[in-house]
Coordinates of C-alpha atoms in Angstrom, one line a residue:
Chain N
X1 CA 22.2 9.1 173.4
X2 CA 20.9 12.3 174.8
X3 CA 17.5 12.0 173.3
X4 CA 15.8 14.4 175.7
X5 CA 18.2 17.2 175.0
X6 CA 18.0 17.4 171.2
X7 CA 14.4 18.5 171.7
X8 CA 15.6 21.1 174.1
X9 CA 14.7 20.5 177.7
X10 CA 16.3 23.9 178.5
X11 CA 15.9 26.0 175.4
X12 CA 15.6 29.6 176.8
X13 CA 18.4 31.6 175.2
X14 CA 21.0 34.1 176.5
X15 CA 21.5 35.0 180.2
X16 CA 18.6 32.8 181.4
X17 CA 20.1 29.7 179.8
X18 CA 23.6 30.5 181.1
X19 CA 22.2 30.9 184.6
X20 CA 20.4 27.5 184.4
X21 CA 23.6 25.8 183.2
X22 CA 25.5 27.2 186.1
X23 CA 22.8 26.1 188.5
X24 CA 22.8 22.6 186.9
X25 CA 26.6 22.3 187.4
X26 CA 26.4 23.7 190.9
X27 CA 23.8 21.1 191.8
X28 CA 25.8 18.3 190.2
X29 CA 29.0 19.3 192.1
X30 CA 27.0 19.5 195.3
X31 CA 25.7 16.0 194.9
X32 CA 29.1 14.7 193.9
X33 CA 30.3 16.1 197.3
X34 CA 27.5 14.4 199.1
X35 CA 28.5 11.0 197.7
X36 CA 32.3 11.6 198.1
X37 CA 32.4 13.1 201.6
X38 CA 32.0 9.8 203.4
X39 CA 34.9 8.4 201.4
X40 CA 36.9 11.4 202.1
X41 CA 36.2 11.2 205.8
X42 CA 37.1 7.5 205.9
X43 CA 40.3 8.1 204.0
X44 CA 41.5 11.2 206.1
X45 CA 40.5 9.6 209.4
X46 CA 42.4 6.4 208.5
X47 CA 45.6 8.6 208.0
X48 CA 45.3 10.4 211.4
X49 CA 46.4 9.5 214.8
X50 CA 43.9 8.9 217.6
X51 CA 45.1 12.1 219.3
X52 CA 44.4 14.1 216.2
X53 CA 41.0 12.6 215.8
X54 CA 40.0 13.6 219.4
X55 CA 41.2 17.2 219.1
X56 CA 40.8 17.9 215.4
X57 CA 37.8 18.2 213.0
X58 CA 36.1 15.4 211.2
X59 CA 36.5 17.3 207.9
X60 CA 40.2 18.4 208.4
X61 CA 43.0 16.9 206.4
X62 CA 45.5 15.0 208.6
X63 CA 48.4 17.1 209.9
X64 CA 51.0 14.4 209.5
X65 CA 49.5 11.5 207.4
X66 CA 50.6 8.2 208.8
X67 CA 49.9 4.6 207.7
X68 CA 50.0 3.3 211.3
X69 CA 46.3 2.7 211.4
X70 CA 46.4 0.8 208.1
X71 CA 49.2 -1.6 209.3
X72 CA 47.4 -2.1 212.6
X73 CA 44.1 -2.9 210.8
X74 CA 45.8 -5.3 208.5
X75 CA 48.2 -6.9 210.9
X76 CA 47.6 -6.5 214.7
X77 CA 44.1 -5.1 215.4
X78 CA 42.0 -7.3 217.6
X79 CA 39.0 -9.1 216.1
X80 CA 37.3 -10.6 219.1
X81 CA 40.1 -12.3 221.1
X82 CA 42.4 -12.8 218.2
X83 CA 44.8 -10.0 217.4
X84 CA 46.1 -10.7 213.9
X85 CA 44.3 -7.8 212.2
X86 CA 42.1 -8.4 209.1
X87 CA 44.8 -10.3 207.2
X88 CA 43.6 -13.9 207.9
X89 CA 39.9 -12.9 207.2
X90 CA 40.9 -11.2 204.0
X91 CA 42.3 -14.5 202.8
X92 CA 39.2 -16.3 204.0
X93 CA 37.1 -14.1 201.8
X94 CA 39.4 -14.7 198.8
X95 CA 39.3 -18.5 199.3
X96 CA 35.6 -18.3 199.5
X97 CA 34.8 -15.9 196.7
X98 CA 37.0 -17.4 193.9
X99 CA 35.5 -20.9 193.8
X100 CA 32.0 -19.7 194.5
X101 CA 32.1 -17.1 191.7
X102 CA 33.6 -19.5 189.2
X103 CA 31.3 -22.4 190.0
X104 CA 28.1 -20.3 190.1
X105 CA 29.0 -18.6 186.8
X106 CA 29.9 -21.8 185.0
X107 CA 26.8 -23.7 186.2
X108 CA 24.6 -20.7 185.4
X109 CA 26.1 -20.5 181.9
X110 CA 25.4 -24.2 181.3
X111 CA 21.9 -23.9 182.7
X112 CA 21.0 -20.8 180.7
X113 CA 22.4 -22.4 177.5
X114 CA 20.6 -25.7 178.0
X115 CA 17.3 -23.9 178.9
X116 CA 17.4 -21.7 175.8
X117 CA 19.3 -23.5 173.0
X118 CA 18.0 -27.0 173.7
X119 CA 14.5 -26.1 174.6
X120 CA 12.6 -29.0 176.0
X121 CA 9.2 -29.3 177.5
X122 CA 9.0 -27.5 180.8
X123 CA 12.1 -25.5 180.3
X124 CA 10.3 -22.2 180.9
X125 CA 8.7 -23.5 184.1
X126 CA 12.0 -24.8 185.4
X127 CA 13.5 -21.4 184.7
X128 CA 10.7 -19.6 186.5
X129 CA 11.0 -21.9 189.5
X130 CA 14.7 -21.4 189.7
X131 CA 14.5 -17.7 189.2
X132 CA 12.3 -17.4 192.2
X133 CA 15.4 -18.3 194.3
X134 CA 16.9 -14.9 193.5
X135 CA 14.1 -13.1 195.3
X136 CA 13.5 -14.9 198.5
X137 CA 14.6 -13.3 201.8
X138 CA 17.4 -15.6 202.9
X139 CA 16.1 -15.6 206.4
X140 CA 13.7 -18.2 205.3
X141 CA 16.5 -20.7 204.5
X142 CA 18.9 -19.8 207.4
X143 CA 17.7 -22.4 209.9
X144 CA 17.6 -25.5 207.6
X145 CA 20.8 -24.4 205.9
X146 CA 22.6 -24.3 209.3
X147 CA 21.3 -27.8 210.0
X148 CA 22.3 -29.1 206.6
X149 CA 25.8 -27.7 206.9
X150 CA 26.0 -29.4 210.3
X151 CA 24.9 -32.7 208.8
X152 CA 27.4 -32.4 206.0
X153 CA 30.2 -31.6 208.5
X154 CA 30.7 -28.2 206.8
X155 CA 29.4 -26.0 209.7
X156 CA 31.7 -23.1 210.5
X157 CA 33.9 -23.7 207.5
X158 CA 34.8 -21.8 204.4
X159 CA 33.7 -24.8 202.3
X160 CA 30.2 -24.5 203.7
X161 CA 30.1 -20.8 202.6
X162 CA 31.3 -21.8 199.1
X163 CA 28.4 -24.2 198.9
X164 CA 25.9 -21.7 200.1
X165 CA 27.0 -18.9 197.8
X166 CA 27.2 -21.2 194.8
X167 CA 23.7 -22.6 195.4
X168 CA 22.0 -19.2 196.0
X169 CA 24.1 -17.5 193.3
X170 CA 22.8 -19.9 190.7
X171 CA 19.5 -18.2 190.3
X172 CA 21.0 -14.9 189.3
X173 CA 23.7 -16.4 187.1
X174 CA 21.1 -18.5 185.3
X175 CA 19.0 -15.3 184.8
X176 CA 22.0 -13.4 183.3
X177 CA 22.9 -16.2 180.9
X178 CA 19.4 -17.0 179.9
X179 CA 18.8 -13.4 179.0
X180 CA 21.9 -13.4 176.9
X181 CA 21.4 -16.7 175.1
X182 CA 17.8 -15.9 174.3
X183 CA 19.2 -13.2 172.0
X184 CA 21.6 -15.6 170.2
X185 CA 20.2 -16.9 167.0
X186 CA 19.2 -20.6 167.0
X187 CA 20.6 -21.0 163.5
X188 CA 24.1 -20.9 164.9
X189 CA 23.4 -23.9 167.1
X190 CA 21.5 -25.7 164.4
X191 CA 24.3 -25.3 161.9
X192 CA 26.8 -26.6 164.5
X193 CA 24.5 -29.6 165.2
X194 CA 24.4 -30.5 161.5
X195 CA 28.2 -30.3 161.5
X196 CA 28.1 -33.0 164.1
X197 CA 29.0 -30.9 167.2
X198 CA 27.5 -32.0 170.4
X199 CA 26.0 -30.3 173.5
X200 CA 29.3 -29.6 175.3
X201 CA 31.3 -28.8 172.1
X202 CA 28.8 -26.2 171.0
X203 CA 28.8 -24.8 174.5
X204 CA 32.6 -24.5 175.0
X205 CA 33.7 -23.8 171.4
X206 CA 30.9 -21.5 170.2
X207 CA 28.6 -20.3 173.0
X208 CA 31.2 -19.4 175.7
X209 CA 33.4 -17.2 173.4
X210 CA 30.2 -15.4 172.2
X211 CA 29.0 -14.9 175.8
X212 CA 32.0 -13.0 177.0
X213 CA 30.1 -9.9 177.9
X214 CA 27.6 -12.0 179.9
X215 CA 30.4 -13.8 181.6
X216 CA 32.0 -10.5 182.7
X217 CA 28.7 -9.2 183.9
X218 CA 28.0 -12.3 185.9
X219 CA 31.4 -12.6 187.4
X220 CA 31.4 -9.0 188.5
X221 CA 27.9 -9.4 190.0
X222 CA 28.6 -12.6 191.8
X223 CA 32.0 -11.3 193.1
X224 CA 30.4 -8.1 194.5
X225 CA 27.5 -10.0 196.1
X226 CA 29.6 -12.7 197.6
X227 CA 32.4 -10.5 198.8
X228 CA 30.0 -8.1 200.4
X229 CA 27.7 -10.8 201.9
X230 CA 27.3 -10.6 205.7
X231 CA 24.2 -12.6 206.5
X232 CA 25.6 -16.1 205.5
X233 CA 29.0 -15.3 206.9
X234 CA 27.7 -14.3 210.3
X235 CA 25.2 -17.2 210.4
X236 CA 27.4 -20.0 209.2
X237 CA 30.9 -19.3 210.4
X238 CA 32.6 -18.9 213.7
X239 CA 35.8 -17.0 214.6
X240 CA 38.7 -18.1 212.5
X241 CA 36.6 -18.9 209.4
X242 CA 34.7 -15.6 209.3
X243 CA 34.8 -13.8 206.0
X244 CA 36.1 -10.2 205.9
X245 CA 32.7 -8.4 206.3
X246 CA 32.0 -10.3 209.6
X247 CA 35.6 -9.7 210.8
X248 CA 35.2 -6.0 210.0
X249 CA 32.0 -5.7 212.0
X250 CA 33.7 -7.6 214.9
X251 CA 36.8 -5.4 214.8
X252 CA 34.7 -2.3 215.0
X253 CA 32.8 -3.7 217.9
X254 CA 35.8 -5.1 219.8
X255 CA 36.4 -2.6 222.6
X256 CA 39.8 -2.5 224.1
X257 CA 40.3 0.7 225.9
X258 CA 40.4 3.8 223.6
X259 CA 38.2 3.6 220.5
X260 CA 40.5 3.8 217.5
X261 CA 38.4 5.3 214.7
X262 CA 41.4 5.5 212.4
X263 CA 41.9 1.7 212.6
X264 CA 38.1 1.2 212.0
X265 CA 38.2 3.4 208.9
X266 CA 41.4 1.8 207.5
X267 CA 39.7 -1.6 208.1
X268 CA 36.6 -0.5 206.3
X269 CA 38.5 0.7 203.3
X270 CA 40.5 -2.6 203.2
X271 CA 37.2 -4.5 203.1
X272 CA 35.8 -2.2 200.4
X273 CA 38.9 -2.0 198.2
X274 CA 38.4 -5.2 196.1
X275 CA 34.8 -4.4 195.0
X276 CA 35.7 -0.8 194.6
X277 CA 38.6 -1.6 192.3
X278 CA 36.4 -3.9 190.2
X279 CA 33.8 -1.2 190.0
X280 CA 36.3 1.5 188.9
X281 CA 37.9 -0.9 186.3
X282 CA 34.8 -2.4 184.9
X283 CA 32.0 -0.1 185.9
X284 CA 30.2 -0.5 182.7
X285 CA 29.6 -4.2 183.3
X286 CA 28.7 -3.5 186.9
X287 CA 25.9 -1.2 185.9
X288 CA 24.7 -3.7 183.3
X289 CA 24.4 -6.3 186.0
X290 CA 22.5 -3.9 188.2
X291 CA 20.1 -3.1 185.3
X292 CA 19.7 -6.8 184.2
X293 CA 17.5 -7.6 187.2
X294 CA 15.4 -4.6 186.7
X295 CA 14.9 -3.2 183.2
X296 CA 14.1 -5.7 180.5
X297 CA 16.4 -6.0 177.6
Chain C
X1 CA 23.7 -44.9 171.7
X2 CA 25.6 -41.6 171.3
X3 CA 22.6 -40.0 169.6
X4 CA 20.4 -41.0 172.5
X5 CA 22.7 -39.6 175.0
X6 CA 23.0 -36.4 173.1
X7 CA 19.2 -36.0 173.2
X8 CA 19.1 -36.5 176.9
X9 CA 22.2 -34.4 177.7
X10 CA 20.5 -31.0 178.1
X11 CA 18.0 -32.5 180.6
X12 CA 20.8 -34.3 182.4
X13 CA 22.7 -31.1 182.8
X14 CA 19.6 -29.1 184.0
X15 CA 18.1 -31.7 186.3
X16 CA 20.8 -31.8 189.0
X17 CA 20.8 -28.0 189.1
X18 CA 17.1 -27.9 189.2
X19 CA 17.1 -30.5 191.9
X20 CA 19.6 -28.4 193.9
X21 CA 17.2 -25.5 193.6
X22 CA 14.2 -27.5 194.6
X23 CA 16.0 -28.8 197.7
X24 CA 17.8 -25.6 198.8
X25 CA 15.0 -23.2 198.0
X26 CA 11.7 -25.0 198.1
X27 CA 12.7 -27.8 200.4
X28 CA 14.2 -25.3 202.9
X29 CA 11.2 -23.0 202.7
X30 CA 8.9 -26.0 203.4
X31 CA 11.0 -26.9 206.4
X32 CA 11.0 -23.4 207.8
X33 CA 7.2 -23.1 207.3
X34 CA 6.7 -26.5 209.0
X35 CA 8.9 -25.5 211.9
X36 CA 6.9 -22.3 212.3
X37 CA 3.9 -24.6 213.1
X38 CA 5.7 -26.4 215.9
X39 CA 6.8 -25.7 219.5
X40 CA 10.5 -25.8 218.4
X41 CA 12.8 -24.0 220.9
X42 CA 16.5 -24.6 221.0
X43 CA 16.1 -27.8 219.0
X44 CA 13.6 -28.5 216.2
X45 CA 10.5 -30.4 217.3
X46 CA 8.4 -32.0 214.6
X47 CA 5.0 -32.2 216.4
X48 CA 2.5 -30.1 214.8
X49 CA 1.3 -27.4 217.1
X50 CA -0.8 -25.1 215.0
X51 CA -0.5 -21.4 215.0
X52 CA 1.1 -21.2 218.4
X53 CA 4.3 -19.5 217.2
X54 CA 2.4 -16.9 215.2
X55 CA 0.3 -16.1 218.2
X56 CA 3.5 -15.7 220.2
X57 CA 5.1 -13.6 217.5
X58 CA 2.2 -11.2 217.3
X59 CA 2.2 -10.9 221.1
X60 CA 5.9 -9.9 221.2
X61 CA 6.3 -6.2 221.6
X62 CA 9.7 -6.4 219.9
X63 CA 8.1 -7.7 216.7
X64 CA 5.9 -4.6 216.6
X65 CA 9.0 -2.4 217.0
X66 CA 10.6 -4.3 214.1
X67 CA 7.5 -3.9 211.9
X68 CA 7.1 -0.2 212.8
X69 CA 10.8 0.4 211.9
X70 CA 10.4 -1.5 208.6
X71 CA 7.4 0.6 207.8
X72 CA 9.1 3.9 208.6
X73 CA 12.4 2.8 207.0
X74 CA 10.7 1.5 203.8
X75 CA 8.6 4.6 203.2
X76 CA 11.5 7.0 203.7
X77 CA 14.1 4.9 202.0
X78 CA 12.0 4.2 198.9
X79 CA 10.5 7.7 198.8
X80 CA 13.8 9.5 199.1
X81 CA 15.8 7.2 196.9
X82 CA 13.2 7.4 194.1
X83 CA 12.9 11.2 194.3
X84 CA 16.6 11.7 194.5
X85 CA 17.4 9.1 191.9
X86 CA 14.9 10.7 189.5
X87 CA 16.2 14.2 190.1
X88 CA 19.8 13.2 189.6
X89 CA 18.9 11.3 186.4
X90 CA 17.1 14.4 185.0
X91 CA 20.1 16.6 185.9
X92 CA 22.5 14.1 184.2
X93 CA 20.3 13.9 181.1
X94 CA 20.9 17.6 180.2
X95 CA 23.9 16.9 178.0
X96 CA 26.3 17.4 180.9
X97 CA 30.1 17.5 180.6
X98 CA 32.0 14.6 182.3
X99 CA 28.8 12.7 182.6
X100 CA 30.6 9.4 182.9
X101 CA 32.7 10.5 185.8
X102 CA 29.7 12.0 187.6
X103 CA 27.7 8.9 187.1
X104 CA 30.6 6.8 188.5
X105 CA 30.6 9.0 191.6
X106 CA 26.9 8.7 192.1
X107 CA 26.9 5.0 191.8
X108 CA 30.1 3.8 193.6
X109 CA 28.4 3.3 197.0
X110 CA 26.5 0.4 195.4
X111 CA 29.8 -1.5 195.1
X112 CA 30.4 -1.3 198.9
X113 CA 29.3 -3.7 201.5
X114 CA 26.5 -2.4 203.8
X115 CA 28.9 -3.2 206.6
X116 CA 31.4 -0.7 205.2
X117 CA 28.7 1.9 204.7
X118 CA 27.4 1.3 208.2
X119 CA 30.9 1.6 209.7
X120 CA 31.6 4.8 207.8
X121 CA 28.3 6.5 208.8
X122 CA 28.6 5.3 212.4
X123 CA 31.8 7.4 212.6
X124 CA 30.4 10.4 210.7
X125 CA 27.2 10.5 212.8
X126 CA 29.1 9.9 216.0
X127 CA 27.7 12.3 218.6
X128 CA 30.6 14.1 220.1
X129 CA 33.3 13.7 217.5
X130 CA 31.4 13.5 214.2
X131 CA 29.1 15.9 212.4
X132 CA 28.0 17.4 215.7
X133 CA 31.6 18.6 216.4
X134 CA 31.9 20.0 212.8
X135 CA 28.9 22.2 213.4
X136 CA 30.1 23.2 216.8
X137 CA 33.5 24.2 215.3
X138 CA 31.6 26.4 212.9
X139 CA 30.3 28.4 215.9
X140 CA 26.9 26.8 216.5
X141 CA 27.6 25.3 219.9
X142 CA 24.0 24.6 220.7
X143 CA 23.7 22.1 217.8
X144 CA 22.8 18.6 219.0
X145 CA 22.9 15.6 216.7
X146 CA 22.6 12.5 218.8
X147 CA 20.3 10.4 216.5
X148 CA 22.6 7.5 216.6
X149 CA 22.1 6.9 220.3
X150 CA 18.6 8.4 220.6
X151 CA 16.1 5.5 220.5
X152 CA 13.4 7.7 218.9
X153 CA 15.7 8.9 216.1
X154 CA 18.1 6.1 215.5
X155 CA 16.0 4.5 212.7
X156 CA 16.5 7.7 210.7
X157 CA 20.3 7.3 210.7
X158 CA 19.7 3.9 209.0
X159 CA 17.6 5.8 206.4
X160 CA 20.4 8.3 205.9
X161 CA 23.1 5.7 205.3
X162 CA 20.7 3.5 203.2
X163 CA 19.8 6.4 200.9
X164 CA 23.4 7.3 200.5
X165 CA 24.2 3.8 199.4
X166 CA 21.2 3.0 197.2
X167 CA 20.0 6.3 195.6
X168 CA 22.7 6.0 192.8
X169 CA 21.1 2.7 191.8
X170 CA 17.7 4.4 191.3
X171 CA 19.5 7.1 189.4
X172 CA 21.1 4.6 187.0
X173 CA 17.8 2.9 186.3
X174 CA 16.0 6.2 185.7
X175 CA 18.8 7.5 183.5
X176 CA 18.6 4.3 181.3
X177 CA 14.8 4.8 181.2
X178 CA 15.1 8.5 180.2
X179 CA 17.5 7.5 177.4
X180 CA 15.1 5.0 176.0
X181 CA 12.2 7.5 175.6
X182 CA 11.3 7.7 171.9
X183 CA 13.0 10.6 170.2
X184 CA 10.1 11.2 167.9
X185 CA 7.7 11.8 170.7
X186 CA 10.0 14.4 172.1
X187 CA 10.4 16.2 168.8
X188 CA 6.6 16.2 168.3
X189 CA 6.3 17.8 171.8
X190 CA 8.9 20.4 170.9
X191 CA 7.0 21.2 167.7
X192 CA 3.8 21.6 169.6
X193 CA 5.6 24.1 171.8
X194 CA 5.8 22.1 175.0
X195 CA 8.3 23.6 177.5
X196 CA 10.7 21.5 179.5
X197 CA 8.4 21.3 182.5
X198 CA 5.4 20.1 180.4
X199 CA 7.7 17.7 178.4
X200 CA 8.8 16.1 181.6
X201 CA 5.6 15.9 183.6
X202 CA 3.3 15.1 180.7
X203 CA 5.4 12.9 178.4
X204 CA 8.6 11.6 179.9
X205 CA 7.5 10.7 183.4
X206 CA 4.4 8.8 182.3
X207 CA 6.6 6.9 179.8
X208 CA 8.8 5.8 182.7
X209 CA 6.0 3.9 184.5
X210 CA 7.7 0.5 184.1
X211 CA 11.0 2.0 185.5
X212 CA 9.2 3.4 188.5
X213 CA 7.8 -0.1 189.1
X214 CA 11.2 -1.7 188.8
X215 CA 12.8 0.8 191.2
X216 CA 10.0 0.3 193.7
X217 CA 10.3 -3.4 193.6
X218 CA 14.1 -3.4 194.0
X219 CA 14.0 -0.8 196.8
X220 CA 11.2 -2.6 198.6
X221 CA 13.1 -5.8 198.3
X222 CA 16.2 -4.2 199.8
X223 CA 14.3 -2.7 202.7
X224 CA 12.6 -5.9 203.7
X225 CA 15.9 -7.7 203.6
X226 CA 17.9 -5.0 205.3
X227 CA 20.1 -6.6 207.9
X228 CA 23.8 -5.8 207.5
X229 CA 23.3 -2.0 207.5
X230 CA 21.3 -2.1 210.8
X231 CA 23.9 -4.5 212.4
X232 CA 26.8 -2.3 211.4
X233 CA 25.3 1.1 212.2
X234 CA 23.3 0.5 215.3
X235 CA 23.4 -3.2 216.0
X236 CA 19.6 -2.9 216.4
X237 CA 20.0 -0.5 219.3
X238 CA 19.8 1.5 221.4
X239 CA 18.1 -1.5 223.1
X240 CA 16.1 -2.9 220.2
X241 CA 15.0 0.5 219.0
X242 CA 16.2 -0.1 215.4
X243 CA 15.3 -3.8 215.2
X244 CA 13.9 -4.8 211.8
X245 CA 12.3 -8.1 210.8
X246 CA 15.6 -9.4 209.5
X247 CA 17.5 -8.6 212.7
X248 CA 14.6 -9.9 214.8
X249 CA 14.7 -13.2 212.9
X250 CA 18.5 -13.5 213.3
X251 CA 18.4 -12.7 217.0
X252 CA 15.6 -15.2 217.7
X253 CA 17.3 -17.9 215.6
X254 CA 20.9 -17.6 216.6
X255 CA 21.1 -15.7 219.9
X256 CA 17.9 -16.6 221.7
X257 CA 17.5 -20.1 220.1
X258 CA 13.8 -19.8 219.7
X259 CA 13.6 -21.6 216.4
X260 CA 9.8 -21.7 216.1
X261 CA 9.3 -17.9 216.6
X262 CA 12.3 -17.2 214.3
X263 CA 10.8 -19.4 211.6
X264 CA 7.4 -17.7 212.0
X265 CA 9.1 -14.3 211.6
X266 CA 11.0 -15.6 208.5
X267 CA 7.7 -16.8 207.0
X268 CA 6.1 -13.4 207.6
X269 CA 9.1 -11.8 205.7
X270 CA 8.7 -14.3 202.8
X271 CA 4.9 -13.6 202.6
X272 CA 5.6 -9.9 202.4
X273 CA 8.1 -10.3 199.6
X274 CA 5.9 -12.7 197.8
X275 CA 3.0 -10.2 197.9
X276 CA 5.3 -7.7 196.0
X277 CA 7.4 -10.0 193.8
X278 CA 4.9 -12.6 192.5
X279 CA 2.6 -10.2 190.6
X280 CA 5.7 -8.5 189.2
X281 CA 7.5 -11.7 188.1
X282 CA 4.3 -13.0 186.6
X283 CA 3.7 -10.0 184.4
X284 CA 7.5 -9.9 183.4
X285 CA 7.6 -13.5 182.4
X286 CA 4.3 -13.3 180.5
X287 CA 5.7 -10.4 178.4
X288 CA 9.1 -12.0 177.7
X289 CA 7.4 -15.3 176.6
X290 CA 5.3 -13.6 174.1

């Protein structure tokens, strides 16, 4: 693991080395604080009252922690003209993210499997052309997509968003599974073929159980991307069908009298919680997903 | 019959997915490119009108603001994220205790939506109640920190929040790169008496060239597409002082309904990304196919 250290990046002995170690840990603690302070500020602010926010310090702990801002953000805060809190939009995001993640993952798996284990002429070109879709700036498809959704009668609906996320998630999920299946020996597939197993049987009975790590990485990646998406949500939905990110932005920008920063922060944490939990529980796979698009296997 | 179907099945599975890709990616790009050559306003108009929208775009002062901001933002965002990510990766590579926990802390902002990040930093950078007040309370009452509402400085707040969110990503990529440097080379260097500084600058960093390239591509891609963060943090303001190409395009497409100009700006964004991505993808694919 720590290749660089065995060769002694810091080899000076005695007091000098001890000083360097202290410096190293001091720096690491400092940077941990840098990344954690915004989360700390969000959390403490969300537990304060508006009065305390006005008079107290940004960095202070709340005098008397209260969940008032949380229940307001979830239940009664105004998002535009509607004052039901984030609750309905949270469910919009759930209803959008579950089918979109499952569909794009399953289709990506099938695609990656067919392109690597049943190689046919042009498979590589097809893959390259599809992969390109992962890198385009989505601004270039916004206008025609809006018109297409209108023609399909899906404009402003959660179903429209499911379609959009599935279609544009396909490039990445295909990439993940193709990279995985390329490393799976062809002899497994060939043996199964000789035993008379067909395309789908090999896929479901042999390939999918093997591909569990790739499935986890893809699901986490797609979940994070789709849950956090703002561009498609704001461009293709209106009001009641907004996903959570759009509702959060609207909540923060809805001005009704006194600015309630505690409610804003509670709302922001609510929006962040699902992806944050996934990251804490399955961080290893999250990092693998991040690396997959960048560093070659 | 069954055998024949079996032979065609892989193609039957791939072709609809490929068709979807062709339609939603290439078809849509073609549509946008064509619209950028028409006089389309609120409604699309399919009469070819040459470069008129591009001429308009390049005569729009707001477009220059967006480009300048993109330039300033990308250079700072890519530069600071790369330097900070590299530095953190080297720190973490010193056989540190609790490395896993520290790495988790450095990287968690990547799991957040840019809207969440923007909302949080908008509050922290709030002139009056945020950081400025913290420094005032420490006794420095002359301290002014109004970047968020200062048209000349607001773009730097986007950099601050962007770096906070994405530098951990660069760290993770660099750390993976550091860990993959060949042990034997390092041992040889140690035997030759190379100190830590020389080992890093002469051996390890040059070995990380491909990682630098990946980090650059990913961060450049993020900056060209940056939209959510700007919307949440400054909403493009004050005025349109923090406009970027992505917010410019959105505004012209969905608020001002100038489809032609919006399409032209989207095509300019695509062209910029292509100029960066295509050479990269080409070399990547050529190597994996070997």
